[in-house]
mmCIF file of C-alpha atoms in Angstrom:
data_model
loop_
_atom_site.group_PDB
_atom_site.id
_atom_site.type_symbol
_atom_site.label_atom_id
_atom_site.label_comp_id
_atom_site.label_asym_id
_atom_site.label_seq_id
_atom_site.Cartn_x
_atom_site.Cartn_y
_atom_site.Cartn_z
ATOM 1 C CA UNK A 856 -14.827 74.118 102.719
ATOM 2 C CA UNK A 857 -12.801 71.719 100.621
ATOM 3 C CA UNK A 858 -9.107 71.844 101.275
ATOM 4 C CA UNK A 859 -6.696 72.193 98.390
ATOM 5 C CA UNK A 860 -5.178 68.787 98.028
ATOM 6 C CA UNK A 861 -3.028 69.235 94.959
ATOM 7 C CA UNK A 862 -0.262 71.530 93.851
ATOM 8 C CA UNK A 863 -1.250 73.119 90.558
ATOM 9 C CA UNK A 864 1.311 73.955 87.893
ATOM 10 C CA UNK A 865 0.060 76.340 85.191
ATOM 11 C CA UNK A 866 2.068 76.142 81.989
ATOM 12 C CA UNK A 867 1.823 79.542 80.283
ATOM 13 C CA UNK A 868 3.512 80.817 77.145
ATOM 14 C CA UNK A 869 2.898 82.353 73.745
ATOM 15 C CA UNK A 870 1.415 80.199 70.982
ATOM 16 C CA UNK A 871 3.874 77.508 69.943
ATOM 17 C CA UNK A 872 6.227 77.914 72.907
ATOM 18 C CA UNK A 873 5.920 74.226 73.840
ATOM 19 C CA UNK A 874 3.253 74.162 76.571
ATOM 20 C CA UNK A 875 1.742 70.811 75.586
ATOM 21 C CA UNK A 876 5.145 69.215 75.043
ATOM 22 C CA UNK A 877 6.278 70.308 78.513
ATOM 23 C CA UNK A 878 2.994 69.107 80.032
ATOM 24 C CA UNK A 879 3.696 65.686 78.553
ATOM 25 C CA UNK A 880 7.362 65.522 79.529
ATOM 26 C CA UNK A 881 6.906 66.938 83.029
ATOM 27 C CA UNK A 882 4.051 64.541 83.775
ATOM 28 C CA UNK A 883 6.116 61.565 82.576
ATOM 29 C CA UNK A 884 9.002 62.651 84.760
ATOM 30 C CA UNK A 885 6.746 63.026 87.796
ATOM 31 C CA UNK A 886 5.107 59.629 87.088
ATOM 32 C CA UNK A 887 8.565 58.054 87.008
ATOM 33 C CA UNK A 888 9.339 59.685 90.348
ATOM 34 C CA UNK A 889 6.179 57.956 91.633
ATOM 35 C CA UNK A 890 4.097 61.058 92.074
ATOM 36 C CA UNK A 891 0.403 61.024 91.364
ATOM 37 C CA UNK A 892 -0.063 63.457 88.478
ATOM 38 C CA UNK A 893 -3.140 64.802 86.701
ATOM 39 C CA UNK A 894 -2.963 66.492 83.294
ATOM 40 C CA UNK A 895 -5.609 69.121 82.728
ATOM 41 C CA UNK A 896 -6.071 70.498 79.225
ATOM 42 C CA UNK A 897 -7.639 73.986 79.401
ATOM 43 C CA UNK A 898 -7.594 74.650 75.651
ATOM 44 C CA UNK A 899 -11.064 74.128 74.159
ATOM 45 C CA UNK A 900 -9.650 74.705 70.671
ATOM 46 C CA UNK A 901 -6.794 72.227 70.534
ATOM 47 C CA UNK A 902 -7.112 69.406 67.986
ATOM 48 C CA UNK A 903 -4.234 67.110 68.838
ATOM 49 C CA UNK A 904 -2.281 66.706 72.074
ATOM 50 C CA UNK A 905 0.928 64.720 72.605
ATOM 51 C CA UNK A 906 -0.605 63.251 75.811
ATOM 52 C CA UNK A 907 -4.019 62.035 76.972
ATOM 53 C CA UNK A 908 -5.490 64.616 79.358
ATOM 54 C CA UNK A 909 -7.076 63.272 82.556
ATOM 55 C CA UNK A 910 -9.377 66.290 82.683
ATOM 56 C CA UNK A 911 -10.263 68.044 79.439
ATOM 57 C CA UNK A 912 -11.844 71.429 78.694
ATOM 58 C CA UNK A 913 -13.210 69.882 75.496
ATOM 59 C CA UNK A 914 -15.482 67.668 77.608
ATOM 60 C CA UNK A 915 -17.069 70.839 79.019
ATOM 61 C CA UNK A 916 -17.354 73.099 75.977
ATOM 62 C CA UNK A 917 -17.673 72.405 72.255
ATOM 63 C CA UNK A 918 -15.839 75.053 70.241
ATOM 64 C CA UNK A 919 -17.418 74.196 66.887
ATOM 65 C CA UNK A 920 -20.900 74.260 68.374
ATOM 66 C CA UNK A 921 -20.254 77.646 70.038
ATOM 67 C CA UNK A 922 -18.885 79.066 66.772
ATOM 68 C CA UNK A 923 -21.978 77.890 64.900
ATOM 69 C CA UNK A 924 -24.514 78.829 67.590
ATOM 70 C CA UNK A 925 -23.251 82.400 68.011
ATOM 71 C CA UNK A 926 -21.962 82.924 64.472
ATOM 72 C CA UNK A 927 -18.409 83.525 65.684
ATOM 73 C CA UNK A 928 -15.043 83.300 63.946
ATOM 74 C CA UNK A 929 -12.245 81.173 65.459
ATOM 75 C CA UNK A 930 -11.031 83.969 67.789
ATOM 76 C CA UNK A 931 -14.461 84.901 69.045
ATOM 77 C CA UNK A 932 -15.431 81.268 69.565
ATOM 78 C CA UNK A 933 -12.265 80.577 71.549
ATOM 79 C CA UNK A 934 -12.901 83.543 73.824
ATOM 80 C CA UNK A 935 -16.570 82.627 74.285
ATOM 81 C CA UNK A 936 -15.639 78.995 75.021
ATOM 82 C CA UNK A 937 -13.079 80.061 77.627
ATOM 83 C CA UNK A 938 -15.609 82.380 79.246
ATOM 84 C CA UNK A 939 -18.179 79.571 79.364
ATOM 85 C CA UNK A 940 -15.517 77.284 80.856
ATOM 86 C CA UNK A 941 -15.267 79.631 83.839
ATOM 87 C CA UNK A 942 -18.830 78.661 84.788
ATOM 88 C CA UNK A 943 -17.581 75.056 85.053
ATOM 89 C CA UNK A 944 -14.778 75.807 87.520
ATOM 90 C CA UNK A 945 -16.565 74.060 90.392
ATOM 91 C CA UNK A 946 -17.050 70.882 88.349
ATOM 92 C CA UNK A 947 -13.408 70.938 87.271
ATOM 93 C CA UNK A 948 -12.314 71.469 90.853
ATOM 94 C CA UNK A 949 -14.348 68.448 91.941
ATOM 95 C CA UNK A 950 -12.747 66.362 89.220
ATOM 96 C CA UNK A 951 -9.326 67.469 90.432
ATOM 97 C CA UNK A 952 -10.105 66.627 94.051
ATOM 98 C CA UNK A 953 -11.461 63.195 93.081
ATOM 99 C CA UNK A 954 -8.048 62.355 91.650
ATOM 100 C CA UNK A 955 -6.332 63.227 94.941
ATOM 101 C CA UNK A 956 -3.179 63.946 92.942
ATOM 102 C CA UNK A 957 0.123 65.326 94.176
ATOM 103 C CA UNK A 958 0.422 67.566 91.142
ATOM 104 C CA UNK A 959 -1.965 68.929 88.548
ATOM 105 C CA UNK A 960 -0.284 70.185 85.377
ATOM 106 C CA UNK A 961 -2.489 72.674 83.571
ATOM 107 C CA UNK A 962 -1.860 73.044 79.841
ATOM 108 C CA UNK A 963 -3.358 76.513 79.223
ATOM 109 C CA UNK A 964 -4.928 77.914 76.063
ATOM 110 C CA UNK A 965 -2.706 77.923 72.969
ATOM 111 C CA UNK A 966 -3.020 81.703 72.582
ATOM 112 C CA UNK A 967 -1.524 82.945 75.845
ATOM 113 C CA UNK A 968 -3.509 86.176 76.050
ATOM 114 C CA UNK A 969 -6.861 84.348 76.220
ATOM 115 C CA UNK A 970 -5.726 82.860 79.515
ATOM 116 C CA UNK A 971 -3.456 85.655 80.725
ATOM 117 C CA UNK A 972 -5.285 88.842 79.826
ATOM 118 C CA UNK A 973 -8.933 88.009 80.208
ATOM 119 C CA UNK A 974 -10.573 87.495 83.574
ATOM 120 C CA UNK A 975 -11.039 83.736 83.049
ATOM 121 C CA UNK A 976 -7.375 82.858 83.636
ATOM 122 C CA UNK A 977 -7.171 84.766 86.887
ATOM 123 C CA UNK A 978 -10.454 83.222 88.036
ATOM 124 C CA UNK A 979 -9.050 79.739 87.395
ATOM 125 C CA UNK A 980 -5.777 80.393 89.182
ATOM 126 C CA UNK A 981 -7.584 81.938 92.155
ATOM 127 C CA UNK A 982 -10.373 79.361 92.410
ATOM 128 C CA UNK A 983 -8.721 76.009 91.751
ATOM 129 C CA UNK A 984 -6.158 75.917 94.533
ATOM 130 C CA UNK A 985 -4.175 78.054 96.949
ATOM 131 C CA UNK A 986 -1.075 76.038 96.093
ATOM 132 C CA UNK A 987 -0.383 77.180 92.556
ATOM 133 C CA UNK A 988 2.672 78.039 90.537
ATOM 134 C CA UNK A 989 2.983 79.570 87.072
ATOM 135 C CA UNK A 990 5.626 78.258 84.693
ATOM 136 C CA UNK A 991 6.231 80.861 81.973
ATOM 137 C CA UNK A 992 7.785 79.455 78.818
ATOM 138 C CA UNK A 993 9.971 81.812 76.841
ATOM 139 C CA UNK A 994 10.325 80.424 73.328
ATOM 140 C CA UNK A 995 14.090 80.418 72.701
ATOM 141 C CA UNK A 996 13.453 81.260 69.049
ATOM 142 C CA UNK A 997 11.792 84.491 70.221
ATOM 143 C CA UNK A 998 14.614 85.474 72.577
ATOM 144 C CA UNK A 999 17.652 85.279 70.335
ATOM 145 C CA UNK A 1000 18.355 88.998 70.118
ATOM 146 C CA UNK A 1001 18.889 91.239 73.178
ATOM 147 C CA UNK A 1002 15.802 93.338 72.318
ATOM 148 C CA UNK A 1003 13.492 90.357 71.831
ATOM 149 C CA UNK A 1004 14.849 88.848 75.064
ATOM 150 C CA UNK A 1005 13.983 92.066 76.927
ATOM 151 C CA UNK A 1006 10.543 92.030 75.308
ATOM 152 C CA UNK A 1007 9.959 88.472 76.586
ATOM 153 C CA UNK A 1008 11.226 89.301 80.077
ATOM 154 C CA UNK A 1009 8.859 92.299 80.227
ATOM 155 C CA UNK A 1010 6.021 90.034 79.088
ATOM 156 C CA UNK A 1011 7.002 87.725 81.958
ATOM 157 C CA UNK A 1012 6.963 90.655 84.378
ATOM 158 C CA UNK A 1013 3.470 91.499 83.163
ATOM 159 C CA UNK A 1014 2.364 87.913 83.856
ATOM 160 C CA UNK A 1015 3.943 88.026 87.323
ATOM 161 C CA UNK A 1016 1.871 91.042 88.258
ATOM 162 C CA UNK A 1017 -1.239 89.481 86.722
ATOM 163 C CA UNK A 1018 -1.035 86.162 88.637
ATOM 164 C CA UNK A 1019 -0.072 86.681 92.289
ATOM 165 C CA UNK A 1020 1.518 83.230 92.726
ATOM 166 C CA UNK A 1021 5.140 82.048 92.459
ATOM 167 C CA UNK A 1022 6.541 82.120 88.901
ATOM 168 C CA UNK A 1023 9.216 80.039 87.240
ATOM 169 C CA UNK A 1024 10.631 81.266 83.938
ATOM 170 C CA UNK A 1025 11.752 78.579 81.526
ATOM 171 C CA UNK A 1026 13.634 78.960 78.250
ATOM 172 C CA UNK A 1027 11.886 76.438 75.992
ATOM 173 C CA UNK A 1028 12.691 74.846 72.639
ATOM 174 C CA UNK A 1029 16.406 75.178 73.311
ATOM 175 C CA UNK A 1030 16.984 72.183 71.033
ATOM 176 C CA UNK A 1031 16.196 74.517 68.115
ATOM 177 C CA UNK A 1032 19.056 76.935 68.832
ATOM 178 C CA UNK A 1033 22.783 76.314 69.203
ATOM 179 C CA UNK A 1034 24.659 75.727 72.465
ATOM 180 C CA UNK A 1035 26.389 79.039 71.850
ATOM 181 C CA UNK A 1036 23.072 80.879 71.539
ATOM 182 C CA UNK A 1037 21.731 79.266 74.733
ATOM 183 C CA UNK A 1038 24.843 80.381 76.600
ATOM 184 C CA UNK A 1039 24.502 83.914 75.222
ATOM 185 C CA UNK A 1040 20.813 84.182 76.230
ATOM 186 C CA UNK A 1041 21.541 82.850 79.733
ATOM 187 C CA UNK A 1042 24.222 85.500 80.188
ATOM 188 C CA UNK A 1043 21.592 88.217 79.604
ATOM 189 C CA UNK A 1044 20.108 87.393 83.018
ATOM 190 C CA UNK A 1045 22.968 89.572 84.240
ATOM 191 C CA UNK A 1046 21.705 93.160 83.776
ATOM 192 C CA UNK A 1047 25.176 94.502 83.026
ATOM 193 C CA UNK A 1048 25.869 91.974 80.277
ATOM 194 C CA UNK A 1049 22.368 92.582 78.893
ATOM 195 C CA UNK A 1050 22.944 96.323 78.819
ATOM 196 C CA UNK A 1051 26.219 95.796 76.932
ATOM 197 C CA UNK A 1052 24.509 93.477 74.434
ATOM 198 C CA UNK A 1053 21.686 95.971 73.847
ATOM 199 C CA UNK A 1054 24.190 98.741 73.227
ATOM 200 C CA UNK A 1055 26.129 96.683 70.709
ATOM 201 C CA UNK A 1056 22.896 95.667 68.943
ATOM 202 C CA UNK A 1057 21.693 99.283 68.775
ATOM 203 C CA UNK A 1058 25.003 100.426 67.351
ATOM 204 C CA UNK A 1059 24.674 97.691 64.700
ATOM 205 C CA UNK A 1060 21.247 99.049 63.734
ATOM 206 C CA UNK A 1061 22.451 102.640 63.420
ATOM 207 C CA UNK A 1062 25.238 101.551 61.120
ATOM 208 C CA UNK A 1063 22.757 99.719 58.884
ATOM 209 C CA UNK A 1064 20.326 102.603 58.507
ATOM 210 C CA UNK B 1492 13.802 101.511 45.553
ATOM 211 C CA UNK B 1493 10.225 102.495 46.197
ATOM 212 C CA UNK B 1494 9.817 105.342 48.624
ATOM 213 C CA UNK B 1495 7.453 105.031 51.556
ATOM 214 C CA UNK B 1496 4.537 107.221 50.650
ATOM 215 C CA UNK B 1497 2.136 106.557 53.500
ATOM 216 C CA UNK B 1498 2.247 106.800 57.268
ATOM 217 C CA UNK B 1499 1.251 103.445 58.696
ATOM 218 C CA UNK B 1500 -0.653 103.162 61.969
ATOM 219 C CA UNK B 1501 -0.629 99.681 63.514
ATOM 220 C CA UNK B 1502 -3.498 99.118 65.938
ATOM 221 C CA UNK B 1503 -2.337 96.518 68.474
ATOM 222 C CA UNK B 1504 -4.091 95.182 71.557
ATOM 223 C CA UNK B 1505 -5.292 92.030 73.287
ATOM 224 C CA UNK B 1506 -8.308 90.170 71.881
ATOM 225 C CA UNK B 1507 -11.449 92.249 72.311
ATOM 226 C CA UNK B 1508 -9.675 95.516 73.158
ATOM 227 C CA UNK B 1509 -11.431 97.360 70.317
ATOM 228 C CA UNK B 1510 -8.913 97.311 67.460
ATOM 229 C CA UNK B 1511 -11.478 97.036 64.663
ATOM 230 C CA UNK B 1512 -13.774 99.640 66.232
ATOM 231 C CA UNK B 1513 -10.877 102.107 66.484
ATOM 232 C CA UNK B 1514 -9.835 101.333 62.908
ATOM 233 C CA UNK B 1515 -13.342 102.264 61.796
ATOM 234 C CA UNK B 1516 -13.671 105.405 63.923
ATOM 235 C CA UNK B 1517 -10.157 106.702 63.253
ATOM 236 C CA UNK B 1518 -10.565 106.221 59.502
ATOM 237 C CA UNK B 1519 -13.916 108.047 59.524
ATOM 238 C CA UNK B 1520 -12.353 110.900 61.475
ATOM 239 C CA UNK B 1521 -9.430 111.123 59.042
ATOM 240 C CA UNK B 1522 -11.795 110.961 56.042
ATOM 241 C CA UNK B 1523 -13.771 113.855 57.515
ATOM 242 C CA UNK B 1524 -10.546 115.809 57.886
ATOM 243 C CA UNK B 1525 -10.024 115.183 54.137
ATOM 244 C CA UNK B 1526 -7.117 112.823 54.450
ATOM 245 C CA UNK B 1527 -6.724 109.924 52.086
ATOM 246 C CA UNK B 1528 -7.000 106.818 54.285
ATOM 247 C CA UNK B 1529 -6.580 103.119 53.595
ATOM 248 C CA UNK B 1530 -7.852 100.448 55.970
ATOM 249 C CA UNK B 1531 -5.826 97.254 55.945
ATOM 250 C CA UNK B 1532 -7.229 94.195 57.713
ATOM 251 C CA UNK B 1533 -4.380 91.861 58.709
ATOM 252 C CA UNK B 1534 -6.555 89.270 60.489
ATOM 253 C CA UNK B 1535 -7.103 86.230 58.256
ATOM 254 C CA UNK B 1536 -9.498 84.771 60.839
ATOM 255 C CA UNK B 1537 -11.978 87.594 61.354
ATOM 256 C CA UNK B 1538 -15.585 86.922 60.254
ATOM 257 C CA UNK B 1539 -17.229 90.330 60.552
ATOM 258 C CA UNK B 1540 -15.703 93.799 60.533
ATOM 259 C CA UNK B 1541 -17.446 97.086 61.363
ATOM 260 C CA UNK B 1542 -15.840 98.636 58.251
ATOM 261 C CA UNK B 1543 -15.004 97.558 54.702
ATOM 262 C CA UNK B 1544 -11.242 97.033 54.423
ATOM 263 C CA UNK B 1545 -9.538 98.511 51.363
ATOM 264 C CA UNK B 1546 -6.846 95.835 51.575
ATOM 265 C CA UNK B 1547 -7.719 92.514 53.184
ATOM 266 C CA UNK B 1548 -5.573 89.636 54.435
ATOM 267 C CA UNK B 1549 -8.506 87.343 53.651
ATOM 268 C CA UNK B 1550 -7.961 88.019 49.946
ATOM 269 C CA UNK B 1551 -4.456 86.573 50.301
ATOM 270 C CA UNK B 1552 -4.989 83.553 52.581
ATOM 271 C CA UNK B 1553 -7.986 81.303 53.231
ATOM 272 C CA UNK B 1554 -8.036 80.214 56.878
ATOM 273 C CA UNK B 1555 -10.572 77.408 56.437
ATOM 274 C CA UNK B 1556 -8.659 75.969 53.506
ATOM 275 C CA UNK B 1557 -5.373 76.094 55.458
ATOM 276 C CA UNK B 1558 -7.025 74.402 58.462
ATOM 277 C CA UNK B 1559 -8.355 71.625 56.243
ATOM 278 C CA UNK B 1560 -5.253 71.237 54.099
ATOM 279 C CA UNK B 1561 -2.856 70.898 57.038
ATOM 280 C CA UNK B 1562 -5.308 69.341 59.532
ATOM 281 C CA UNK B 1563 -4.897 72.245 61.957
ATOM 282 C CA UNK B 1564 -7.087 73.528 64.798
ATOM 283 C CA UNK B 1565 -8.140 77.204 64.875
ATOM 284 C CA UNK B 1566 -4.947 78.347 66.649
ATOM 285 C CA UNK B 1567 -2.612 76.441 64.396
ATOM 286 C CA UNK B 1568 -4.437 77.569 61.274
ATOM 287 C CA UNK B 1569 -4.296 81.224 62.342
ATOM 288 C CA UNK B 1570 -0.561 81.006 62.942
ATOM 289 C CA UNK B 1571 0.031 79.208 59.642
ATOM 290 C CA UNK B 1572 -2.121 81.749 57.792
ATOM 291 C CA UNK B 1573 -0.206 84.662 59.324
ATOM 292 C CA UNK B 1574 3.104 83.036 58.423
ATOM 293 C CA UNK B 1575 1.927 82.514 54.838
ATOM 294 C CA UNK B 1576 0.776 86.150 54.751
ATOM 295 C CA UNK B 1577 4.382 87.235 55.311
ATOM 296 C CA UNK B 1578 5.247 85.818 51.897
ATOM 297 C CA UNK B 1579 2.709 88.283 50.426
ATOM 298 C CA UNK B 1580 4.255 91.397 51.998
ATOM 299 C CA UNK B 1581 5.525 92.684 48.650
ATOM 300 C CA UNK B 1582 2.069 92.375 47.053
ATOM 301 C CA UNK B 1583 0.459 94.130 50.024
ATOM 302 C CA UNK B 1584 3.068 96.875 49.845
ATOM 303 C CA UNK B 1585 2.293 97.390 46.158
ATOM 304 C CA UNK B 1586 -1.418 97.605 46.947
ATOM 305 C CA UNK B 1587 -0.653 100.230 49.605
ATOM 306 C CA UNK B 1588 1.506 102.287 47.278
ATOM 307 C CA UNK B 1589 -1.153 102.144 44.526
ATOM 308 C CA UNK B 1590 -3.566 103.876 46.900
ATOM 309 C CA UNK B 1591 -1.108 106.733 47.468
ATOM 310 C CA UNK B 1592 -2.791 107.333 50.833
ATOM 311 C CA UNK B 1593 -1.810 109.743 53.574
ATOM 312 C CA UNK B 1594 -2.486 107.168 56.249
ATOM 313 C CA UNK B 1595 -2.798 103.402 56.319
ATOM 314 C CA UNK B 1596 -4.560 102.045 59.390
ATOM 315 C CA UNK B 1597 -3.620 98.436 60.032
ATOM 316 C CA UNK B 1598 -6.110 96.383 62.016
ATOM 317 C CA UNK B 1599 -3.853 93.596 63.340
ATOM 318 C CA UNK B 1600 -4.725 89.992 64.224
ATOM 319 C CA UNK B 1601 -7.437 89.559 66.894
ATOM 320 C CA UNK B 1602 -5.082 87.599 69.133
ATOM 321 C CA UNK B 1603 -2.337 90.129 69.813
ATOM 322 C CA UNK B 1604 0.457 87.628 70.359
ATOM 323 C CA UNK B 1605 0.166 86.226 66.821
ATOM 324 C CA UNK B 1606 1.207 89.644 65.528
ATOM 325 C CA UNK B 1607 3.377 90.779 68.425
ATOM 326 C CA UNK B 1608 5.333 87.704 69.451
ATOM 327 C CA UNK B 1609 5.925 85.852 66.245
ATOM 328 C CA UNK B 1610 8.323 87.051 63.581
ATOM 329 C CA UNK B 1611 5.542 87.932 61.116
ATOM 330 C CA UNK B 1612 4.479 91.113 62.934
ATOM 331 C CA UNK B 1613 7.978 92.505 63.095
ATOM 332 C CA UNK B 1614 8.533 91.621 59.442
ATOM 333 C CA UNK B 1615 5.405 93.577 58.477
ATOM 334 C CA UNK B 1616 6.306 96.628 60.547
ATOM 335 C CA UNK B 1617 9.848 96.647 59.192
ATOM 336 C CA UNK B 1618 8.975 95.974 55.551
ATOM 337 C CA UNK B 1619 5.842 98.025 54.842
ATOM 338 C CA UNK B 1620 7.113 101.525 55.614
ATOM 339 C CA UNK B 1621 9.738 103.487 57.488
ATOM 340 C CA UNK B 1622 7.034 105.860 58.710
ATOM 341 C CA UNK B 1623 5.178 103.640 61.144
ATOM 342 C CA UNK B 1624 3.613 104.095 64.526
ATOM 343 C CA UNK B 1625 2.138 101.514 66.916
ATOM 344 C CA UNK B 1626 -1.061 102.338 68.787
ATOM 345 C CA UNK B 1627 -1.354 100.006 71.784
ATOM 346 C CA UNK B 1628 -4.887 99.649 73.109
ATOM 347 C CA UNK B 1629 -5.207 98.943 76.810
ATOM 348 C CA UNK B 1630 -8.685 97.539 77.439
ATOM 349 C CA UNK B 1631 -10.057 99.682 80.280
ATOM 350 C CA UNK B 1632 -11.880 96.643 81.656
ATOM 351 C CA UNK B 1633 -8.483 94.946 82.090
ATOM 352 C CA UNK B 1634 -6.866 97.920 83.830
ATOM 353 C CA UNK B 1635 -9.309 98.659 86.644
ATOM 354 C CA UNK B 1636 -7.113 97.483 89.524
ATOM 355 C CA UNK B 1637 -3.605 98.845 90.187
ATOM 356 C CA UNK B 1638 -2.044 95.399 89.650
ATOM 357 C CA UNK B 1639 -3.843 94.746 86.353
ATOM 358 C CA UNK B 1640 -2.914 98.271 85.218
ATOM 359 C CA UNK B 1641 0.758 97.547 85.943
ATOM 360 C CA UNK B 1642 0.431 94.243 84.096
ATOM 361 C CA UNK B 1643 -0.908 96.088 81.037
ATOM 362 C CA UNK B 1644 1.793 98.775 81.197
ATOM 363 C CA UNK B 1645 4.471 96.073 81.344
ATOM 364 C CA UNK B 1646 2.856 94.365 78.355
ATOM 365 C CA UNK B 1647 3.053 97.742 76.590
ATOM 366 C CA UNK B 1648 6.728 98.029 77.533
ATOM 367 C CA UNK B 1649 7.301 94.596 76.033
ATOM 368 C CA UNK B 1650 5.645 95.742 72.791
ATOM 369 C CA UNK B 1651 7.759 98.909 72.756
ATOM 370 C CA UNK B 1652 10.940 96.871 72.842
ATOM 371 C CA UNK B 1653 9.569 94.468 70.232
ATOM 372 C CA UNK B 1654 8.646 97.138 67.651
ATOM 373 C CA UNK B 1655 11.304 99.847 67.326
ATOM 374 C CA UNK B 1656 8.888 102.587 66.150
ATOM 375 C CA UNK B 1657 7.037 105.336 68.067
ATOM 376 C CA UNK B 1658 4.265 104.018 70.346
ATOM 377 C CA UNK B 1659 1.039 105.627 71.511
ATOM 378 C CA UNK B 1660 -0.781 104.012 74.419
ATOM 379 C CA UNK B 1661 -4.567 104.349 74.379
ATOM 380 C CA UNK B 1662 -7.042 103.420 77.104
ATOM 381 C CA UNK B 1663 -9.889 101.848 75.119
ATOM 382 C CA UNK B 1664 -13.495 100.942 75.878
ATOM 383 C CA UNK B 1665 -13.726 103.718 78.463
ATOM 384 C CA UNK B 1666 -17.475 103.882 77.793
ATOM 385 C CA UNK B 1667 -17.741 100.598 79.722
ATOM 386 C CA UNK B 1668 -16.316 101.994 82.966
ATOM 387 C CA UNK B 1669 -17.367 104.963 85.089
ATOM 388 C CA UNK B 1670 -15.956 108.506 84.888
ATOM 389 C CA UNK B 1671 -14.558 107.950 88.367
ATOM 390 C CA UNK B 1672 -12.748 104.792 87.287
ATOM 391 C CA UNK B 1673 -11.274 106.537 84.226
ATOM 392 C CA UNK B 1674 -9.958 109.333 86.428
ATOM 393 C CA UNK B 1675 -8.464 106.831 88.858
ATOM 394 C CA UNK B 1676 -6.702 104.866 86.082
ATOM 395 C CA UNK B 1677 -5.327 108.077 84.534
ATOM 396 C CA UNK B 1678 -3.870 109.092 87.894
ATOM 397 C CA UNK B 1679 -1.819 105.896 87.947
ATOM 398 C CA UNK B 1680 0.369 107.324 85.179
ATOM 399 C CA UNK B 1681 1.995 109.136 88.074
ATOM 400 C CA UNK B 1682 4.393 106.540 89.594
ATOM 401 C CA UNK B 1683 3.937 107.878 93.125
ATOM 402 C CA UNK B 1684 0.146 107.647 93.018
ATOM 403 C CA UNK B 1685 0.434 104.194 91.428
ATOM 404 C CA UNK B 1686 2.769 103.027 94.179
ATOM 405 C CA UNK B 1687 0.298 104.264 96.816
ATOM 406 C CA UNK B 1688 -2.604 102.501 95.073
ATOM 407 C CA UNK B 1689 -0.646 99.241 94.855
ATOM 408 C CA UNK B 1690 0.202 99.412 98.549
ATOM 409 C CA UNK B 1691 -3.420 99.972 99.531
ATOM 410 C CA UNK B 1692 -4.551 97.106 97.249
ATOM 411 C CA UNK B 1693 -1.943 94.749 98.698
ATOM 412 C CA UNK B 1694 -2.960 95.621 102.252
ATOM 413 C CA UNK B 1695 -6.556 94.820 101.305
ATOM 414 C CA UNK B 1696 -5.462 91.401 100.042
ATOM 415 C CA UNK B 1697 -3.509 90.591 103.225
ATOM 416 C CA UNK B 1698 -6.516 91.461 105.350
ATOM 417 C CA UNK B 1699 -8.703 89.135 103.287
ATOM 418 C CA UNK B 1700 -6.449 86.115 103.533
#
C-alpha cells in the first residue's frame, strides 16, 4: 500500500468566497518558505484561474463534451463531470505521489455543495490521503450581520460533520469590509457577545415591521 | 402599496434533491384540490423541467448570452444571471400579482448556495411576499448515515437562520432507499436515538482504522 506522502489542504467555501485566490496566495507563501507545494484544481468548470495548477481536473474531464454528450445544462454537466472525476481518483493520487510534495492545496469546485454535499467530495477526502485538513472560507460579505454570521457558522458545522478531518475556519475577503466590521465579526466568536448582537438585531427588525 | 395576495412556497435543496419534481407534484396536487397555483422557475440555467413554468427566470435573463458577453464559465454565468435577476424582482412580482393565485411554488436555482448564500435569494424572499414559507429538501441518499444526517440538519439550521420565514423540512427521494432506512432516518429526529446512532457509527470507524 502506498503511504500518504503529502499533507492535503482542501479549500472549501461558497461560490465566490475566494478559494482560488487563497490557493494562489497560500502556495506562493509556502514556496517562499521553501516547501514543495502542489496546486490541484478540482473544478472541471472553471475557465480562468489566478495560478497554474500542477494537477488539473480539466485534464481528466471535459465539461463541454459531457454537456453535449448527455444533453445536460451547466448544473447537470458539472455534477456529472465531478462524478466522473471520482473514477479518476487513483490516477490523481498517483500524480500527487509523483510530485512528492510537502503540501497539496486543493482548490475545490466553485459551487461548494457539489463538493460538500455529494458523495464525490467525501470520496476524494477519504481516498487521497490520511493527512488532510479542510479550510472553510466564510465570505466576510456574507457574515456582516449577526444572523448571516450564525448561518455561516452553522454551514461550517455541517461541513465539519461531513468531513471527519481537522477544520480551519477562515474569514475571507476581509479587504472588502471595514476594519470596524472585521472587529465586530470577530467578537461574535464569543457566544455571549453574539447572543447580545442577535437580540439587538431582532429588536431592530420588530421596530421596522 | 400592493398587498401580498399569494402564499409563496420556496423549494430549496442541494443540487439533485428533487426540487423540480416536487414543484411539479405539489402543483398538480394543489390543482386537483382546486387551488389556483403558479409555478415560478427561478433557475436561469436549467435546460429541461418536468413542468411548464407559468413565470420563468429564463424569460428575464439569458445564461448563454451572459456567459459569452462577460467571458464567464458556467458557475460565474449562473451567479451573474441570478444577480441580474434581482433587478427584475418588481416585474416578477407584478407577474405574480396578475395571476392572483392562492399559491406560488418557487423552484429555486439548481445549486442551492446560489440562492441560499448570496444576497439574491434573501432579496427575493423578502421582496416577493410577506406570506412565504421555505421547504427544505433533504436528499434521502445524503442522509443515510447518522453523521450525514446531522450534516444535513445543520445545513437546514443554517437556512433557517438565513431566511426568517417558517421552514418545513422534507426528506426527499425516499423511493430510492428502503422502508427500513426511511424508518431509521425518521428515528434520528429523536436526539437521544441520534446520539446513540452516532456513538455506534463512531465506534465502527475506530475499529476499522
